[in-house]
């Protein structure tokens, strides 16, 4: 067996300069990808409905916005499968550059779209098409980003290392929300004529920076070692579903719980509160604060998952999100800025951070290197796609009463199922730690001074 020390020149050890560059590149690229993806989500609630679906009632326009929001998620498994296939066969790095370019071009084009007033039904059709492109890009991004960081990481720090790529989500969400909050301060006539385009156009510059940074990293040493040990799988997706169906099912359910928290607290509940007269600036401020708190706490929860095991930390996060969901509709419509900020801080900043801090390493450790990229497509992306329909279903069930009960019930049920999936996942090692899983044939990347990785 070839040891980590035999990695190709330029890769370096897990603690070397290349590892730091990978962490920076994965984080920056992830921030840009999630900025693009959730820029649409925030704008769909506050801006895009009147511009692209103006002839419908307010309820129908909101549902149309939710539907196009979901369209991006429907494309995510497709992007994950296609990009994951080539990521398992030819490498992680090239796919990460490709996903960033796909996402950036789609977001930039949203900023130059004609509105319904200018192009009629072609306007929403083009909007949905670009949203699907975004879904394809983000479908391949998440798996590649966390794989690059975890496959460079020593086995006992995979949670910590993966949390840096995961931090791209809250930072991107905070950035996109802040941009929307900034442009909504324009006079309404300017906002709906040209101001709404600015956050989307800004993505072009961000993508140039991201591509430049990502091109400077070397390929995953664990992937290169696996290719030296044997040929790439012909169809990685078929192989992973055939060999590890239980891991796929539990991983998808765990991801469903994670993504449903985002759908509920960043889309459905803010839209519900806004429809009930809640102050828009309060909601945006709460989302920004919650996202920034999550970005700060993600490395903490990632490290805690290394120390105490992924399952404990993930289930703790599910439980906190479920508790906050009960008073959230009341708090968000209370008119109290502290209560609004507290809602998003507890749910997104702490609860979601606990789940997200451990789930990347949790999923990576369930599958061998040879088909990990594809495995993440049918676990994380499948769960995220199902969760994306939560706001649409809850919104339809709530009309015309506009109650939040359907959305809250869907969230609580999903978190219960996700928690059971995580708790019933078989782990190995002392104290239930999830990172010692070499009995399942998963290679562990160790410190340079260690012996050959276990198979």
Coordinates of C-alpha atoms in Angstrom, one line a residue, residues 22-453:
X22 CA -7.3 23.7 -0.3
X23 CA -9.1 24.9 2.8
X24 CA -9.1 28.5 1.6
X25 CA -10.1 27.6 -2.0
X26 CA -12.9 25.3 -0.9
X27 CA -14.2 27.9 1.5
X28 CA -14.1 30.8 -1.0
X29 CA -15.6 28.7 -3.8
X30 CA -18.3 27.4 -1.5
X31 CA -19.2 30.9 -0.4
X32 CA -19.6 32.1 -4.0
X33 CA -21.7 29.0 -4.9
X34 CA -24.0 29.4 -2.0
X35 CA -24.2 33.2 -2.5
X36 CA -25.5 32.5 -6.0
X37 CA -27.9 29.8 -5.0
X38 CA -29.5 31.5 -2.0
X39 CA -29.5 34.9 -3.6
X40 CA -32.3 33.6 -5.7
X41 CA -34.1 32.1 -2.7
X42 CA -34.1 35.4 -0.8
X43 CA -35.1 37.4 -3.9
X44 CA -37.9 34.9 -4.8
X45 CA -39.7 35.8 -1.5
X46 CA -39.2 39.6 -1.8
X47 CA -38.6 40.6 -5.4
X48 CA -38.9 38.1 -8.2
X49 CA -42.6 37.3 -7.7
X50 CA -43.9 40.7 -8.7
X51 CA -41.4 40.9 -11.6
X52 CA -42.0 37.5 -13.1
X53 CA -45.4 36.5 -12.0
X54 CA -47.3 39.8 -11.8
X55 CA -50.7 38.7 -13.0
X56 CA -51.4 36.3 -10.1
X57 CA -52.8 36.8 -6.7
X58 CA -50.3 37.4 -3.9
X59 CA -50.8 33.8 -2.7
X60 CA -50.3 32.4 -6.2
X61 CA -47.2 34.5 -6.8
X62 CA -45.7 33.3 -3.5
X63 CA -46.4 29.7 -4.5
X64 CA -44.9 30.3 -8.0
X65 CA -41.8 31.7 -6.3
X66 CA -41.6 28.6 -4.1
X67 CA -42.0 26.4 -7.2
X68 CA -39.1 28.0 -9.0
X69 CA -37.1 27.8 -5.7
X70 CA -37.8 24.0 -5.8
X71 CA -36.8 23.8 -9.4
X72 CA -33.2 24.5 -8.5
X73 CA -33.3 21.7 -6.0
X74 CA -34.8 19.2 -8.5
X75 CA -31.8 19.7 -10.7
X76 CA -29.3 19.2 -7.8
X77 CA -29.3 15.3 -7.9
X78 CA -28.8 15.5 -11.7
X79 CA -25.8 17.8 -11.2
X80 CA -24.6 15.6 -8.4
X81 CA -24.9 12.4 -10.4
X82 CA -23.2 13.8 -13.6
X83 CA -20.5 15.8 -12.0
X84 CA -20.0 13.1 -9.3
X85 CA -19.5 10.5 -12.0
X86 CA -16.6 12.4 -13.5
X87 CA -15.4 13.5 -10.1
X88 CA -15.0 9.8 -9.2
X89 CA -13.4 8.9 -12.6
X90 CA -11.1 11.8 -13.5
X91 CA -10.8 13.9 -10.3
X92 CA -12.3 16.4 -7.8
X93 CA -10.4 19.5 -8.8
X94 CA -11.6 19.9 -12.4
X95 CA -15.2 19.3 -11.4
X96 CA -15.0 22.0 -8.7
X97 CA -13.9 24.6 -11.3
X98 CA -16.7 23.5 -13.7
X99 CA -19.4 23.8 -11.0
X100 CA -18.3 27.3 -10.1
X101 CA -18.5 28.4 -13.7
X102 CA -21.9 26.9 -14.3
X103 CA -23.3 28.6 -11.2
X104 CA -21.7 31.9 -11.9
X105 CA -22.9 32.1 -15.5
X106 CA -26.5 31.2 -14.5
X107 CA -26.6 33.8 -11.8
X108 CA -25.1 36.5 -14.0
X109 CA -27.7 35.8 -16.7
X110 CA -30.6 36.1 -14.1
X111 CA -29.4 39.7 -13.7
X112 CA -29.9 40.5 -17.3
X113 CA -33.2 38.7 -17.8
X114 CA -36.2 40.6 -19.2
X115 CA -39.2 40.8 -16.8
X116 CA -42.7 39.6 -17.5
X117 CA -43.7 43.1 -18.5
X118 CA -40.9 43.0 -21.2
X119 CA -41.1 39.4 -22.4
X120 CA -44.3 37.9 -21.3
X121 CA -44.4 34.2 -20.4
X122 CA -40.8 33.8 -21.8
X123 CA -39.5 35.7 -18.7
X124 CA -40.6 33.1 -16.1
X125 CA -39.6 30.3 -18.5
X126 CA -36.1 31.6 -18.8
X127 CA -35.9 32.2 -15.0
X128 CA -36.8 28.6 -14.3
X129 CA -34.2 27.4 -16.9
X130 CA -31.4 29.4 -15.2
X131 CA -32.6 28.2 -11.8
X132 CA -32.2 24.6 -13.1
X133 CA -28.6 25.5 -14.2
X134 CA -27.9 26.8 -10.7
X135 CA -29.2 23.5 -9.3
X136 CA -26.9 21.5 -11.5
X137 CA -23.9 23.6 -10.4
X138 CA -24.6 23.4 -6.7
X139 CA -25.4 19.7 -7.0
X140 CA -21.8 19.0 -7.9
X141 CA -20.3 21.7 -5.8
X142 CA -21.1 20.5 -2.3
X143 CA -19.8 17.0 -2.7
X144 CA -16.5 18.1 -4.4
X145 CA -15.9 20.8 -1.8
X146 CA -16.2 18.6 1.2
X147 CA -14.3 15.8 -0.4
X148 CA -11.3 18.0 -1.1
X149 CA -11.1 19.1 2.5
X150 CA -11.9 15.7 4.1
X151 CA -9.6 13.8 1.8
X152 CA -6.7 16.2 2.7
X153 CA -7.5 15.9 6.4
X154 CA -6.1 13.5 9.0
X155 CA -8.8 11.0 10.0
X156 CA -9.3 12.3 13.5
X157 CA -9.9 15.9 12.2
X158 CA -12.3 15.3 9.3
X159 CA -15.1 17.0 11.0
X160 CA -13.1 20.1 11.7
X161 CA -11.6 20.3 8.2
X162 CA -15.0 19.7 6.4
X163 CA -16.5 22.5 8.5
X164 CA -14.5 25.1 6.5
X165 CA -16.1 24.1 3.2
X166 CA -19.5 23.9 5.0
X167 CA -19.0 27.5 6.3
X168 CA -19.5 28.6 2.7
X169 CA -23.2 28.0 3.1
X170 CA -23.9 30.5 6.0
X171 CA -21.4 33.0 4.6
X172 CA -23.0 32.8 1.2
X173 CA -26.5 33.1 2.7
X174 CA -25.4 36.1 4.8
X175 CA -23.8 37.8 1.8
X176 CA -26.8 37.2 -0.5
X177 CA -29.3 38.3 2.2
X178 CA -27.2 41.4 2.9
X179 CA -27.1 42.3 -0.8
X180 CA -30.9 42.0 -1.0
X181 CA -31.3 44.0 2.2
X182 CA -29.1 46.7 0.7
X183 CA -30.9 47.0 -2.7
X184 CA -34.4 47.0 -1.0
X185 CA -33.5 50.3 0.6
X186 CA -33.7 51.9 -2.9
X187 CA -36.9 53.7 -3.8
X188 CA -39.5 51.1 -5.0
X189 CA -39.5 52.4 -8.6
X190 CA -35.7 52.1 -8.8
X191 CA -35.7 48.7 -7.0
X192 CA -38.1 47.1 -9.4
X193 CA -36.7 48.7 -12.6
X194 CA -32.9 48.1 -12.2
X195 CA -31.9 47.7 -8.5
X196 CA -32.9 44.1 -8.2
X197 CA -30.4 43.2 -10.9
X198 CA -27.3 44.4 -9.0
X199 CA -26.8 41.4 -6.6
X200 CA -27.0 39.0 -9.5
X201 CA -24.6 41.0 -11.7
X202 CA -22.1 41.1 -8.8
X203 CA -21.7 37.4 -9.0
X204 CA -19.6 37.7 -12.2
X205 CA -16.7 39.3 -10.4
X206 CA -17.0 36.8 -7.5
X207 CA -16.8 33.8 -9.9
X208 CA -13.6 35.2 -11.6
X209 CA -11.9 35.3 -8.1
X210 CA -13.2 31.8 -7.2
X211 CA -12.0 30.1 -10.4
X212 CA -8.5 31.7 -10.0
X213 CA -8.2 30.4 -6.5
X214 CA -9.4 26.9 -7.2
X215 CA -7.2 26.4 -10.2
X216 CA -4.2 26.8 -7.9
X217 CA -4.9 23.7 -5.8
X218 CA -3.7 20.2 -6.3
X219 CA -5.8 17.1 -6.7
X220 CA -6.9 15.1 -3.6
X221 CA -4.0 12.8 -2.5
X222 CA -6.5 10.2 -1.4
X223 CA -8.1 10.2 -4.8
X224 CA -4.7 9.9 -6.5
X225 CA -3.7 7.0 -4.2
X226 CA -7.0 5.2 -5.0
X227 CA -6.4 5.6 -8.7
X228 CA -2.9 4.1 -8.3
X229 CA -4.4 1.1 -6.4
X230 CA -6.9 0.3 -9.1
X231 CA -9.0 1.5 -12.1
X232 CA -11.9 3.9 -11.6
X233 CA -15.4 2.4 -11.4
X234 CA -17.2 2.4 -14.7
X235 CA -20.5 3.6 -13.3
X236 CA -19.8 4.8 -9.7
X237 CA -23.5 5.5 -8.9
X238 CA -24.6 2.0 -9.8
X239 CA -21.8 0.6 -7.7
X240 CA -22.6 2.6 -4.6
X241 CA -26.3 1.9 -4.7
X242 CA -25.6 -1.8 -5.2
X243 CA -22.9 -2.2 -2.5
X244 CA -24.2 0.2 0.2
X245 CA -28.0 0.6 -0.1
X246 CA -28.5 1.0 3.7
X247 CA -25.8 3.8 3.9
X248 CA -27.4 5.6 1.0
X249 CA -30.9 5.5 2.5
X250 CA -29.8 6.7 6.0
X251 CA -27.6 9.3 4.4
X252 CA -30.5 10.7 2.3
X253 CA -32.8 10.8 5.4
X254 CA -30.1 12.6 7.5
X255 CA -29.6 15.1 4.7
X256 CA -33.4 15.6 4.4
X257 CA -33.5 16.8 8.0
X258 CA -30.6 19.1 7.4
X259 CA -32.1 20.7 4.3
X260 CA -35.6 20.9 5.7
X261 CA -34.3 23.3 8.4
X262 CA -32.9 25.6 5.7
X263 CA -36.2 25.4 3.7
X264 CA -38.2 26.2 6.8
X265 CA -36.2 28.9 8.4
X266 CA -34.8 30.7 5.3
X267 CA -37.8 30.5 3.0
X268 CA -41.1 29.3 4.4
X269 CA -41.2 30.9 7.8
X270 CA -39.9 34.3 6.6
X271 CA -42.5 34.3 3.8
X272 CA -45.2 33.4 6.3
X273 CA -44.1 36.2 8.6
X274 CA -43.9 38.7 5.8
X275 CA -47.4 37.7 4.7
X276 CA -48.6 38.4 8.2
X277 CA -47.1 41.9 8.2
X278 CA -43.7 41.3 9.8
X279 CA -41.1 43.9 9.1
X280 CA -38.9 42.9 6.1
X281 CA -35.8 44.5 7.5
X282 CA -36.2 42.6 10.8
X283 CA -36.4 39.3 9.0
X284 CA -33.4 40.0 6.8
X285 CA -31.4 41.2 9.8
X286 CA -32.3 38.0 11.7
X287 CA -31.2 35.8 8.8
X288 CA -27.9 37.6 8.5
X289 CA -27.1 37.4 12.2
X290 CA -28.1 33.7 12.3
X291 CA -25.9 32.9 9.3
X292 CA -22.9 34.7 10.7
X293 CA -23.3 32.9 14.0
X294 CA -23.4 29.6 12.2
X295 CA -20.3 30.4 10.2
X296 CA -18.5 31.1 13.5
X297 CA -19.8 28.0 15.2
X298 CA -19.3 25.5 12.4
X299 CA -15.6 24.8 13.2
X300 CA -16.6 24.3 16.8
X301 CA -19.2 21.7 16.1
X302 CA -17.0 20.1 13.5
X303 CA -14.3 19.7 16.1
X304 CA -16.9 18.4 18.7
X305 CA -18.0 15.8 16.2
X306 CA -14.4 14.6 15.9
X307 CA -14.2 14.4 19.7
X308 CA -17.6 13.0 20.7
X309 CA -18.9 11.4 17.5
X310 CA -20.9 12.6 14.6
X311 CA -24.2 11.1 15.7
X312 CA -24.4 12.9 19.0
X313 CA -23.7 16.3 17.6
X314 CA -26.0 15.9 14.6
X315 CA -29.0 14.7 16.7
X316 CA -28.4 17.5 19.2
X317 CA -28.8 20.0 16.3
X318 CA -32.0 18.3 15.1
X319 CA -33.5 18.5 18.5
X320 CA -32.7 22.2 19.0
X321 CA -34.2 23.1 15.6
X322 CA -37.4 21.2 16.5
X323 CA -37.7 23.1 19.8
X324 CA -37.2 26.5 18.1
X325 CA -39.8 25.6 15.4
X326 CA -42.6 25.6 17.9
X327 CA -42.5 29.3 18.9
X328 CA -40.9 30.5 15.7
X329 CA -44.1 31.6 13.9
X330 CA -45.1 33.7 16.9
X331 CA -41.6 35.1 17.5
X332 CA -41.2 36.1 13.8
X333 CA -44.5 38.0 13.7
X334 CA -44.1 39.6 17.2
X335 CA -42.6 42.8 15.9
X336 CA -39.7 42.4 18.3
X337 CA -36.3 42.5 16.7
X338 CA -34.6 40.6 19.6
X339 CA -37.1 37.7 19.2
X340 CA -36.6 37.6 15.5
X341 CA -32.9 37.6 15.8
X342 CA -33.1 34.9 18.6
X343 CA -35.2 32.7 16.3
X344 CA -32.6 32.6 13.5
X345 CA -29.7 32.5 15.9
X346 CA -30.9 29.4 17.7
X347 CA -32.3 27.6 14.6
X348 CA -29.6 28.4 12.0
X349 CA -26.7 29.7 14.1
X350 CA -26.7 26.9 16.6
X351 CA -29.0 24.1 15.6
X352 CA -28.2 23.9 11.9
X353 CA -24.5 24.5 12.6
X354 CA -24.5 21.4 14.8
X355 CA -26.0 19.3 12.1
X356 CA -23.9 20.8 9.3
X357 CA -20.7 20.7 11.3
X358 CA -20.8 16.9 11.5
X359 CA -22.8 15.7 8.5
X360 CA -20.1 16.1 5.8
X361 CA -17.7 13.9 7.6
X362 CA -20.5 11.6 8.6
X363 CA -21.5 11.0 5.0
X364 CA -17.9 10.8 3.6
X365 CA -17.0 8.1 6.2
X366 CA -19.8 5.9 5.0
X367 CA -18.3 5.3 1.6
X368 CA -15.0 4.3 0.0
X369 CA -12.9 6.8 -2.0
X370 CA -13.7 5.2 -5.3
X371 CA -17.3 6.2 -5.4
X372 CA -17.6 8.9 -2.7
X373 CA -18.5 11.8 -5.0
X374 CA -21.4 9.9 -6.5
X375 CA -22.4 8.6 -3.1
X376 CA -22.9 12.2 -1.9
X377 CA -25.1 12.9 -4.9
X378 CA -27.6 10.2 -3.9
X379 CA -27.5 11.1 -0.2
X380 CA -27.1 14.8 0.4
X381 CA -28.6 16.0 -2.9
X382 CA -31.6 13.6 -2.8
X383 CA -32.4 14.7 0.7
X384 CA -32.1 18.4 -0.2
X385 CA -34.3 18.0 -3.2
X386 CA -37.2 16.4 -1.2
X387 CA -36.8 19.2 1.4
X388 CA -37.1 21.9 -1.2
X389 CA -40.7 21.0 -1.7
X390 CA -41.5 21.7 2.0
X391 CA -42.3 25.4 1.5
X392 CA -44.5 24.6 -1.6
X393 CA -46.5 21.9 0.1
X394 CA -46.8 23.8 3.4
X395 CA -47.8 27.0 1.6
X396 CA -50.5 25.1 -0.4
X397 CA -51.9 23.4 2.8
X398 CA -51.9 26.7 4.6
X399 CA -54.0 28.7 2.1
X400 CA -56.3 30.5 2.6
X401 CA -55.9 30.5 6.4
X402 CA -52.1 31.4 6.1
X403 CA -51.3 29.4 9.2
X404 CA -47.8 28.1 9.8
X405 CA -49.0 24.8 11.3
X406 CA -48.5 22.7 8.1
X407 CA -44.9 23.9 7.7
X408 CA -44.1 23.3 11.4
X409 CA -45.6 19.8 11.3
X410 CA -43.7 18.9 8.2
X411 CA -40.4 20.1 9.8
X412 CA -41.0 18.3 13.1
X413 CA -41.8 15.0 11.3
X414 CA -38.8 15.3 9.0
X415 CA -36.4 16.0 11.9
X416 CA -37.8 12.9 13.8
X417 CA -37.2 10.6 10.8
X418 CA -33.7 12.1 10.2
X419 CA -32.7 11.7 13.8
X420 CA -33.7 8.0 13.8
X421 CA -31.8 7.5 10.6
X422 CA -28.6 8.9 12.2
X423 CA -29.0 7.1 15.5
X424 CA -29.4 3.7 13.7
X425 CA -26.3 4.2 11.6
X426 CA -23.6 1.6 12.6
X427 CA -20.4 3.2 13.8
X428 CA -17.0 1.8 14.9
X429 CA -14.3 2.8 17.4
X430 CA -14.2 3.8 21.0
X431 CA -17.0 5.8 22.6
X432 CA -19.1 5.7 19.4
X433 CA -16.7 7.8 17.5
X434 CA -17.7 7.9 13.8
X435 CA -14.3 8.5 12.3
X436 CA -12.8 5.1 12.9
X437 CA -14.6 3.1 10.2
X438 CA -11.8 1.2 8.6
X439 CA -13.7 -2.1 9.2
X440 CA -16.0 -1.1 6.3
X441 CA -13.1 -0.8 4.0
X442 CA -12.8 2.9 3.9
X443 CA -9.3 4.3 3.7
X444 CA -8.3 6.8 6.3
X445 CA -5.9 9.6 5.5
X446 CA -3.4 9.8 8.4
X447 CA -0.7 12.0 9.6
X448 CA 2.6 11.8 7.6
X449 CA 4.3 10.1 10.5
X450 CA 1.8 7.3 10.7
X451 CA 2.0 4.0 8.9
X452 CA 0.1 3.0 5.7
X453 CA -3.7 3.7 5.8

